[in-house]
Amino acid sequence: GQQVMQIPQYQHVQEGEDFTTYCNSSTTLSNIQWYKQRPGGHPVFLIQLVKSGEVKKQKRLTFQFGEAKKNSSLHITATQTTDVGTYFCAGRSYGQNFVFGPGTRLSVLP
Amino acid sequence: SAVISQKPSRDICQRGTSLTIQCQVDSQVTMMFWYRQQPGQSLTLIATANQGSEATYESGFVIDKFPISRPNLTFSTLTVSNMSPEDSSIYLCSVEVGLEQYFGPGTRLTVT
């Protein structure tokens, strides 16, 4: 079945540094979503990417969907302590349900 | 958007018993999903529940263990049957609205 992988598993950064998490699927995706889960909270939808090579920005967050639609990345510029949490990607193959990656846990040191 | 509530928020249960988790949405939705999340782990889809049809279970999950009801477009229940300590987890319901997926706050289940 479809597998979704994410790296790194953990990332510790100093406040103000940049952060990137990468998501890779074993199959071609129809779309991919990104979520943020704060400690003790539930996943919160951030964005969906659909088109090959698509790039979307939300303030300091930049999301990219690979040309082959098998990988994606989330980049945060100048991290803040409010960015702390686990970032999950969820990939959907055509006609299938979303499969979540294992997540990247981000900690930001003030 | 959608606002989702779940009951109970947490429970401690003895092995061999069953627990029914309720999920209420503030708007009518076609598709509802039930996920399981072990502490510090990712989300695993248990089943998809559409109103008016039988729930569709993912590989590794069966109806006898996780019966689901979907009586209307705003409500669903998930029962965890004959529980064992391995069922200790957070159970979340979610709905799809447009292109977005919204999650409930989760039910933290501990089986002793």
PDB file of C-alpha atoms in Angstrom:
ATOM      1  CA  GLY A   1       0.000   0.000   0.000  1.00  0.00           C
ATOM      2  CA  GLN A   2       0.836   3.654  -0.161  1.00  0.00           C
ATOM      3  CA  GLN A   3       3.529   4.881   2.224  1.00  0.00           C
ATOM      4  CA  VAL A   4       4.264   8.456   3.211  1.00  0.00           C
ATOM      5  CA  MET A   5       7.574   9.328   4.802  1.00  0.00           C
ATOM      6  CA  GLN A   6       8.788  12.522   6.403  1.00  0.00           C
ATOM      7  CA  ILE A   7      12.198  13.796   7.372  1.00  0.00           C
ATOM      8  CA  PRO A   8      13.517  14.836   9.738  1.00  0.00           C
ATOM      9  CA  GLN A   9      11.684  13.179  12.607  1.00  0.00           C
ATOM     10  CA  TYR A  10      12.767  15.938  14.987  1.00  0.00           C
ATOM     11  CA  GLN A  11      14.189  19.399  14.460  1.00  0.00           C
ATOM     12  CA  HIS A  12      15.480  21.781  17.090  1.00  0.00           C
ATOM     13  CA  VAL A  13      16.120  25.324  15.938  1.00  0.00           C
ATOM     14  CA  GLN A  14      17.010  28.629  17.509  1.00  0.00           C
ATOM     15  CA  GLU A  15      14.306  31.234  17.233  1.00  0.00           C
ATOM     16  CA  GLY A  16      14.841  33.165  14.014  1.00  0.00           C
ATOM     17  CA  GLU A  17      16.364  30.231  12.128  1.00  0.00           C
ATOM     18  CA  ASP A  18      14.651  28.642   9.162  1.00  0.00           C
ATOM     19  CA  PHE A  19      13.061  25.178   9.184  1.00  0.00           C
ATOM     20  CA  THR A  20      12.182  22.718   6.446  1.00  0.00           C
ATOM     21  CA  THR A  21      10.389  19.393   6.554  1.00  0.00           C
ATOM     22  CA  TYR A  22      10.220  17.023   3.599  1.00  0.00           C
ATOM     23  CA  CYS A  23       7.494  14.589   2.665  1.00  0.00           C
ATOM     24  CA  ASN A  24       7.864  11.675   0.224  1.00  0.00           C
ATOM     25  CA  SER A  25       5.248   9.283  -1.078  1.00  0.00           C
ATOM     26  CA  SER A  26       5.787   5.826  -2.521  1.00  0.00           C
ATOM     27  CA  THR A  27       3.059   6.527  -5.088  1.00  0.00           C
ATOM     28  CA  THR A  28       2.006   9.455  -7.241  1.00  0.00           C
ATOM     29  CA  LEU A  29      -0.415  11.682  -5.398  1.00  0.00           C
ATOM     30  CA  SER A  30      -3.525  13.463  -6.554  1.00  0.00           C
ATOM     31  CA  ASN A  31      -3.100  15.999  -3.774  1.00  0.00           C
ATOM     32  CA  ILE A  32      -1.265  16.566  -0.541  1.00  0.00           C
ATOM     33  CA  GLN A  33      -2.240  18.352   2.630  1.00  0.00           C
ATOM     34  CA  TRP A  34      -0.218  19.771   5.507  1.00  0.00           C
ATOM     35  CA  TYR A  35      -1.305  19.928   9.144  1.00  0.00           C
ATOM     36  CA  LYS A  36       0.087  21.377  12.342  1.00  0.00           C
ATOM     37  CA  GLN A  37      -0.535  19.779  15.712  1.00  0.00           C
ATOM     38  CA  ARG A  38       0.401  21.669  18.837  1.00  0.00           C
ATOM     39  CA  PRO A  39       1.362  19.630  21.912  1.00  0.00           C
ATOM     40  CA  GLY A  40      -1.847  18.321  23.475  1.00  0.00           C
ATOM     41  CA  GLY A  41      -3.941  19.553  20.558  1.00  0.00           C
ATOM     42  CA  HIS A  42      -5.514  18.098  17.454  1.00  0.00           C
ATOM     43  CA  PRO A  43      -4.276  18.438  13.867  1.00  0.00           C
ATOM     44  CA  VAL A  44      -5.147  21.734  12.225  1.00  0.00           C
ATOM     45  CA  PHE A  45      -5.355  21.986   8.455  1.00  0.00           C
ATOM     46  CA  LEU A  46      -2.788  24.334   6.922  1.00  0.00           C
ATOM     47  CA  ILE A  47      -3.008  23.919   3.165  1.00  0.00           C
ATOM     48  CA  GLN A  48      -3.699  21.635   0.224  1.00  0.00           C
ATOM     49  CA  LEU A  49      -1.561  21.341  -2.901  1.00  0.00           C
ATOM     50  CA  VAL A  50      -2.940  19.854  -6.084  1.00  0.00           C
ATOM     51  CA  LYS A  51      -0.877  20.891  -9.104  1.00  0.00           C
ATOM     52  CA  SER A  52       2.521  19.591 -10.111  1.00  0.00           C
ATOM     53  CA  GLY A  53       5.224  22.071  -9.077  1.00  0.00           C
ATOM     54  CA  GLU A  54       2.748  24.160  -7.126  1.00  0.00           C
ATOM     55  CA  VAL A  55       4.112  26.647  -4.593  1.00  0.00           C
ATOM     56  CA  LYS A  56       1.907  28.338  -2.009  1.00  0.00           C
ATOM     57  CA  LYS A  57       2.813  30.824   0.689  1.00  0.00           C
ATOM     58  CA  GLN A  58       1.166  31.676   3.969  1.00  0.00           C
ATOM     59  CA  LYS A  59       3.083  34.488   5.640  1.00  0.00           C
ATOM     60  CA  ARG A  60       6.342  32.817   6.767  1.00  0.00           C
ATOM     61  CA  LEU A  61       5.302  29.350   5.529  1.00  0.00           C
ATOM     62  CA  THR A  62       6.102  28.151   1.996  1.00  0.00           C
ATOM     63  CA  PHE A  63       4.643  24.899   0.689  1.00  0.00           C
ATOM     64  CA  GLN A  64       5.840  23.145  -2.433  1.00  0.00           C
ATOM     65  CA  PHE A  65       4.552  20.155  -4.398  1.00  0.00           C
ATOM     66  CA  GLY A  66       7.105  18.298  -6.492  1.00  0.00           C
ATOM     67  CA  GLU A  67       6.962  18.073 -10.268  1.00  0.00           C
ATOM     68  CA  ALA A  68       6.358  14.328 -10.111  1.00  0.00           C
ATOM     69  CA  LYS A  69       3.686  14.786  -7.416  1.00  0.00           C
ATOM     70  CA  LYS A  70       5.456  12.341  -5.125  1.00  0.00           C
ATOM     71  CA  ASN A  71       7.095  14.764  -2.736  1.00  0.00           C
ATOM     72  CA  SER A  72       6.411  17.995  -0.951  1.00  0.00           C
ATOM     73  CA  SER A  73       8.077  20.374   1.455  1.00  0.00           C
ATOM     74  CA  LEU A  74       7.138  22.907   4.084  1.00  0.00           C
ATOM     75  CA  HIS A  75       9.568  25.715   4.788  1.00  0.00           C
ATOM     76  CA  ILE A  76       9.227  28.154   7.673  1.00  0.00           C
ATOM     77  CA  THR A  77      11.258  31.354   7.519  1.00  0.00           C
ATOM     78  CA  ALA A  78      12.527  32.935  10.734  1.00  0.00           C
ATOM     79  CA  THR A  79      10.868  30.534  13.163  1.00  0.00           C
ATOM     80  CA  GLN A  80       9.048  31.804  16.211  1.00  0.00           C
ATOM     81  CA  THR A  81       8.177  30.024  19.445  1.00  0.00           C
ATOM     82  CA  THR A  82       4.586  29.887  18.235  1.00  0.00           C
ATOM     83  CA  ASP A  83       5.708  27.548  15.427  1.00  0.00           C
ATOM     84  CA  VAL A  84       6.362  24.755  17.942  1.00  0.00           C
ATOM     85  CA  GLY A  85       4.453  21.571  17.174  1.00  0.00           C
ATOM     86  CA  THR A  86       4.393  18.564  14.910  1.00  0.00           C
ATOM     87  CA  TYR A  87       3.923  19.080  11.191  1.00  0.00           C
ATOM     88  CA  PHE A  88       2.234  16.277   9.281  1.00  0.00           C
ATOM     89  CA  CYS A  89       1.843  15.818   5.588  1.00  0.00           C
ATOM     90  CA  ALA A  90      -1.021  13.687   4.301  1.00  0.00           C
ATOM     91  CA  GLY A  91      -0.957  12.363   0.777  1.00  0.00           C
ATOM     92  CA  ARG A  92      -3.867  11.087  -1.235  1.00  0.00           C
ATOM     93  CA  SER A  93      -3.470   8.779  -4.206  1.00  0.00           C
ATOM     94  CA  TYR A  94      -6.184   8.841  -6.826  1.00  0.00           C
ATOM     95  CA  GLY A  95      -9.379   7.303  -5.457  1.00  0.00           C
ATOM     96  CA  GLN A  96      -7.847   6.615  -2.063  1.00  0.00           C
ATOM     97  CA  ASN A  97      -8.071   8.149   1.379  1.00  0.00           C
ATOM     98  CA  PHE A  98      -5.369  10.354   2.807  1.00  0.00           C
ATOM     99  CA  VAL A  99      -2.337   8.659   4.361  1.00  0.00           C
ATOM    100  CA  PHE A 100      -0.524  10.654   7.021  1.00  0.00           C
ATOM    101  CA  GLY A 101       3.228  10.826   7.307  1.00  0.00           C
ATOM    102  CA  PRO A 102       4.900  10.236  10.670  1.00  0.00           C
ATOM    103  CA  GLY A 103       5.351  13.952  11.244  1.00  0.00           C
ATOM    104  CA  THR A 104       8.248  16.257  12.037  1.00  0.00           C
ATOM    105  CA  ARG A 105       8.377  17.567  15.577  1.00  0.00           C
ATOM    106  CA  LEU A 106       9.689  21.121  15.707  1.00  0.00           C
ATOM    107  CA  SER A 107      11.019  22.738  18.833  1.00  0.00           C
ATOM    108  CA  VAL A 108      12.102  26.368  18.845  1.00  0.00           C
ATOM    109  CA  LEU A 109      14.560  27.613  21.429  1.00  0.00           C
ATOM    110  CA  PRO A 110      13.996  31.256  22.448  1.00  0.00           C
TER     111      PRO A 110
ATOM    112  CA  SER B   1     -15.358  25.416   8.149  1.00  0.00           C
ATOM    113  CA  ALA B   2     -16.647  22.936  10.712  1.00  0.00           C
ATOM    114  CA  VAL B   3     -16.636  22.754  14.486  1.00  0.00           C
ATOM    115  CA  ILE B   4     -16.478  19.266  15.914  1.00  0.00           C
ATOM    116  CA  SER B   5     -17.061  18.105  19.460  1.00  0.00           C
ATOM    117  CA  GLN B   6     -16.328  14.688  20.902  1.00  0.00           C
ATOM    118  CA  LYS B   7     -17.501  12.897  24.015  1.00  0.00           C
ATOM    119  CA  PRO B   8     -15.965  11.800  26.253  1.00  0.00           C
ATOM    120  CA  SER B   9     -12.765  13.805  26.150  1.00  0.00           C
ATOM    121  CA  ARG B  10     -10.991  11.064  28.058  1.00  0.00           C
ATOM    122  CA  ASP B  11     -11.770   7.832  29.833  1.00  0.00           C
ATOM    123  CA  ILE B  12     -10.054   5.055  31.733  1.00  0.00           C
ATOM    124  CA  CYS B  13     -11.580   1.662  31.080  1.00  0.00           C
ATOM    125  CA  GLN B  14     -11.010  -1.871  32.190  1.00  0.00           C
ATOM    126  CA  ARG B  15      -9.973  -4.518  29.716  1.00  0.00           C
ATOM    127  CA  GLY B  16     -12.805  -6.509  28.234  1.00  0.00           C
ATOM    128  CA  THR B  17     -15.266  -3.621  28.350  1.00  0.00           C
ATOM    129  CA  SER B  18     -16.479  -1.376  25.512  1.00  0.00           C
ATOM    130  CA  LEU B  19     -16.537   2.384  25.084  1.00  0.00           C
ATOM    131  CA  THR B  20     -18.635   4.413  22.666  1.00  0.00           C
ATOM    132  CA  ILE B  21     -17.216   7.706  21.473  1.00  0.00           C
ATOM    133  CA  GLN B  22     -19.558  10.349  20.099  1.00  0.00           C
ATOM    134  CA  CYS B  23     -18.740  12.898  17.413  1.00  0.00           C
ATOM    135  CA  GLN B  24     -20.977  15.892  16.712  1.00  0.00           C
ATOM    136  CA  VAL B  25     -20.473  18.365  13.859  1.00  0.00           C
ATOM    137  CA  ASP B  26     -22.039  21.820  13.658  1.00  0.00           C
ATOM    138  CA  SER B  27     -22.975  21.391   9.997  1.00  0.00           C
ATOM    139  CA  GLN B  28     -24.152  18.631   7.702  1.00  0.00           C
ATOM    140  CA  VAL B  29     -21.297  16.708   6.129  1.00  0.00           C
ATOM    141  CA  THR B  30     -21.237  13.715   3.852  1.00  0.00           C
ATOM    142  CA  MET B  31     -17.989  12.099   4.855  1.00  0.00           C
ATOM    143  CA  MET B  32     -16.791  11.504   8.411  1.00  0.00           C
ATOM    144  CA  PHE B  33     -13.602   9.736   9.349  1.00  0.00           C
ATOM    145  CA  TRP B  34     -12.333   8.034  12.480  1.00  0.00           C
ATOM    146  CA  TYR B  35      -8.622   8.062  13.246  1.00  0.00           C
ATOM    147  CA  ARG B  36      -6.411   6.641  15.954  1.00  0.00           C
ATOM    148  CA  GLN B  37      -3.277   8.366  17.198  1.00  0.00           C
ATOM    149  CA  GLN B  38      -0.875   6.784  19.630  1.00  0.00           C
ATOM    150  CA  PRO B  39       0.912   9.368  21.810  1.00  0.00           C
ATOM    151  CA  GLY B  40       3.694  10.969  19.840  1.00  0.00           C
ATOM    152  CA  GLN B  41       2.755   9.058  16.704  1.00  0.00           C
ATOM    153  CA  SER B  42       1.011   9.761  13.434  1.00  0.00           C
ATOM    154  CA  LEU B  43      -2.647   9.366  12.593  1.00  0.00           C
ATOM    155  CA  THR B  44      -4.009   6.079  11.323  1.00  0.00           C
ATOM    156  CA  LEU B  45      -7.349   5.965   9.574  1.00  0.00           C
ATOM    157  CA  ILE B  46      -9.718   3.428  11.101  1.00  0.00           C
ATOM    158  CA  ALA B  47     -12.753   3.849   8.870  1.00  0.00           C
ATOM    159  CA  THR B  48     -14.812   6.169   6.730  1.00  0.00           C
ATOM    160  CA  ALA B  49     -18.432   6.674   7.738  1.00  0.00           C
ATOM    161  CA  ASN B  50     -20.923   7.974   5.206  1.00  0.00           C
ATOM    162  CA  GLN B  51     -24.524   8.549   6.153  1.00  0.00           C
ATOM    163  CA  GLY B  52     -26.850   5.921   4.773  1.00  0.00           C
ATOM    164  CA  SER B  53     -24.215   3.311   4.055  1.00  0.00           C
ATOM    165  CA  GLU B  54     -22.002   0.878   5.897  1.00  0.00           C
ATOM    166  CA  ALA B  55     -18.697   2.200   7.172  1.00  0.00           C
ATOM    167  CA  THR B  56     -15.623   1.329   5.138  1.00  0.00           C
ATOM    168  CA  TYR B  57     -12.775  -0.033   7.237  1.00  0.00           C
ATOM    169  CA  GLU B  58      -9.058   0.250   6.526  1.00  0.00           C
ATOM    170  CA  SER B  59      -6.773  -2.734   6.536  1.00  0.00           C
ATOM    171  CA  GLY B  60      -6.224  -3.989  10.059  1.00  0.00           C
ATOM    172  CA  PHE B  61      -9.517  -2.700  11.443  1.00  0.00           C
ATOM    173  CA  VAL B  62     -12.728  -4.721  11.562  1.00  0.00           C
ATOM    174  CA  ILE B  63     -16.342  -3.912  12.236  1.00  0.00           C
ATOM    175  CA  ASP B  64     -16.650  -6.332  15.154  1.00  0.00           C
ATOM    176  CA  LYS B  65     -13.907  -4.486  17.018  1.00  0.00           C
ATOM    177  CA  PHE B  66     -14.802  -0.935  15.944  1.00  0.00           C
ATOM    178  CA  PRO B  67     -18.512  -0.731  15.095  1.00  0.00           C
ATOM    179  CA  ILE B  68     -19.535   2.639  13.748  1.00  0.00           C
ATOM    180  CA  SER B  69     -22.901   4.305  13.487  1.00  0.00           C
ATOM    181  CA  ARG B  70     -23.789   7.259  11.273  1.00  0.00           C
ATOM    182  CA  PRO B  71     -27.462   7.991  11.880  1.00  0.00           C
ATOM    183  CA  ASN B  72     -27.486  11.446  10.271  1.00  0.00           C
ATOM    184  CA  LEU B  73     -25.293  14.036   8.580  1.00  0.00           C
ATOM    185  CA  THR B  74     -24.057  15.667  11.799  1.00  0.00           C
ATOM    186  CA  PHE B  75     -23.370  12.742  14.120  1.00  0.00           C
ATOM    187  CA  SER B  76     -21.386   9.538  14.352  1.00  0.00           C
ATOM    188  CA  THR B  77     -20.258   7.093  17.006  1.00  0.00           C
ATOM    189  CA  LEU B  78     -17.278   4.773  17.216  1.00  0.00           C
ATOM    190  CA  THR B  79     -17.310   1.900  19.678  1.00  0.00           C
ATOM    191  CA  VAL B  80     -14.102   0.288  20.841  1.00  0.00           C
ATOM    192  CA  SER B  81     -15.166  -3.229  21.803  1.00  0.00           C
ATOM    193  CA  ASN B  82     -13.631  -5.800  24.120  1.00  0.00           C
ATOM    194  CA  MET B  83     -10.813  -3.429  24.932  1.00  0.00           C
ATOM    195  CA  SER B  84      -7.237  -4.395  25.700  1.00  0.00           C
ATOM    196  CA  PRO B  85      -4.315  -2.193  26.796  1.00  0.00           C
ATOM    197  CA  GLU B  86      -3.214  -2.066  23.135  1.00  0.00           C
ATOM    198  CA  ASP B  87      -6.322  -0.006  22.405  1.00  0.00           C
ATOM    199  CA  SER B  88      -5.026   2.809  24.600  1.00  0.00           C
ATOM    200  CA  SER B  89      -4.797   5.734  22.229  1.00  0.00           C
ATOM    201  CA  ILE B  90      -6.349   9.000  21.163  1.00  0.00           C
ATOM    202  CA  TYR B  91      -9.358   8.584  18.888  1.00  0.00           C
ATOM    203  CA  LEU B  92     -10.257  11.472  16.620  1.00  0.00           C
ATOM    204  CA  CYS B  93     -13.131  12.055  14.286  1.00  0.00           C
ATOM    205  CA  SER B  94     -12.784  14.326  11.317  1.00  0.00           C
ATOM    206  CA  VAL B  95     -14.874  15.679   8.487  1.00  0.00           C
ATOM    207  CA  GLU B  96     -14.090  16.866   5.014  1.00  0.00           C
ATOM    208  CA  VAL B  97     -15.546  20.216   4.002  1.00  0.00           C
ATOM    209  CA  GLY B  98     -14.580  21.317   0.558  1.00  0.00           C
ATOM    210  CA  LEU B  99     -10.860  20.763   0.240  1.00  0.00           C
ATOM    211  CA  GLU B 100     -10.186  20.908   3.969  1.00  0.00           C
ATOM    212  CA  GLN B 101     -10.285  18.314   6.701  1.00  0.00           C
ATOM    213  CA  TYR B 102     -11.260  19.310  10.228  1.00  0.00           C
ATOM    214  CA  PHE B 103     -10.525  17.284  13.334  1.00  0.00           C
ATOM    215  CA  GLY B 104     -12.325  16.974  16.622  1.00  0.00           C
ATOM    216  CA  PRO B 105     -10.446  17.468  19.906  1.00  0.00           C
ATOM    217  CA  GLY B 106     -10.012  13.723  20.348  1.00  0.00           C
ATOM    218  CA  THR B 107     -10.892  11.171  23.010  1.00  0.00           C
ATOM    219  CA  ARG B 108      -7.980   9.950  25.101  1.00  0.00           C
ATOM    220  CA  LEU B 109      -8.599   6.330  26.031  1.00  0.00           C
ATOM    221  CA  THR B 110      -6.584   4.416  28.605  1.00  0.00           C
ATOM    222  CA  VAL B 111      -7.268   0.713  29.056  1.00  0.00           C
ATOM    223  CA  THR B 112      -6.054  -0.910  32.256  1.00  0.00           C
TER     224      THR B 112
END
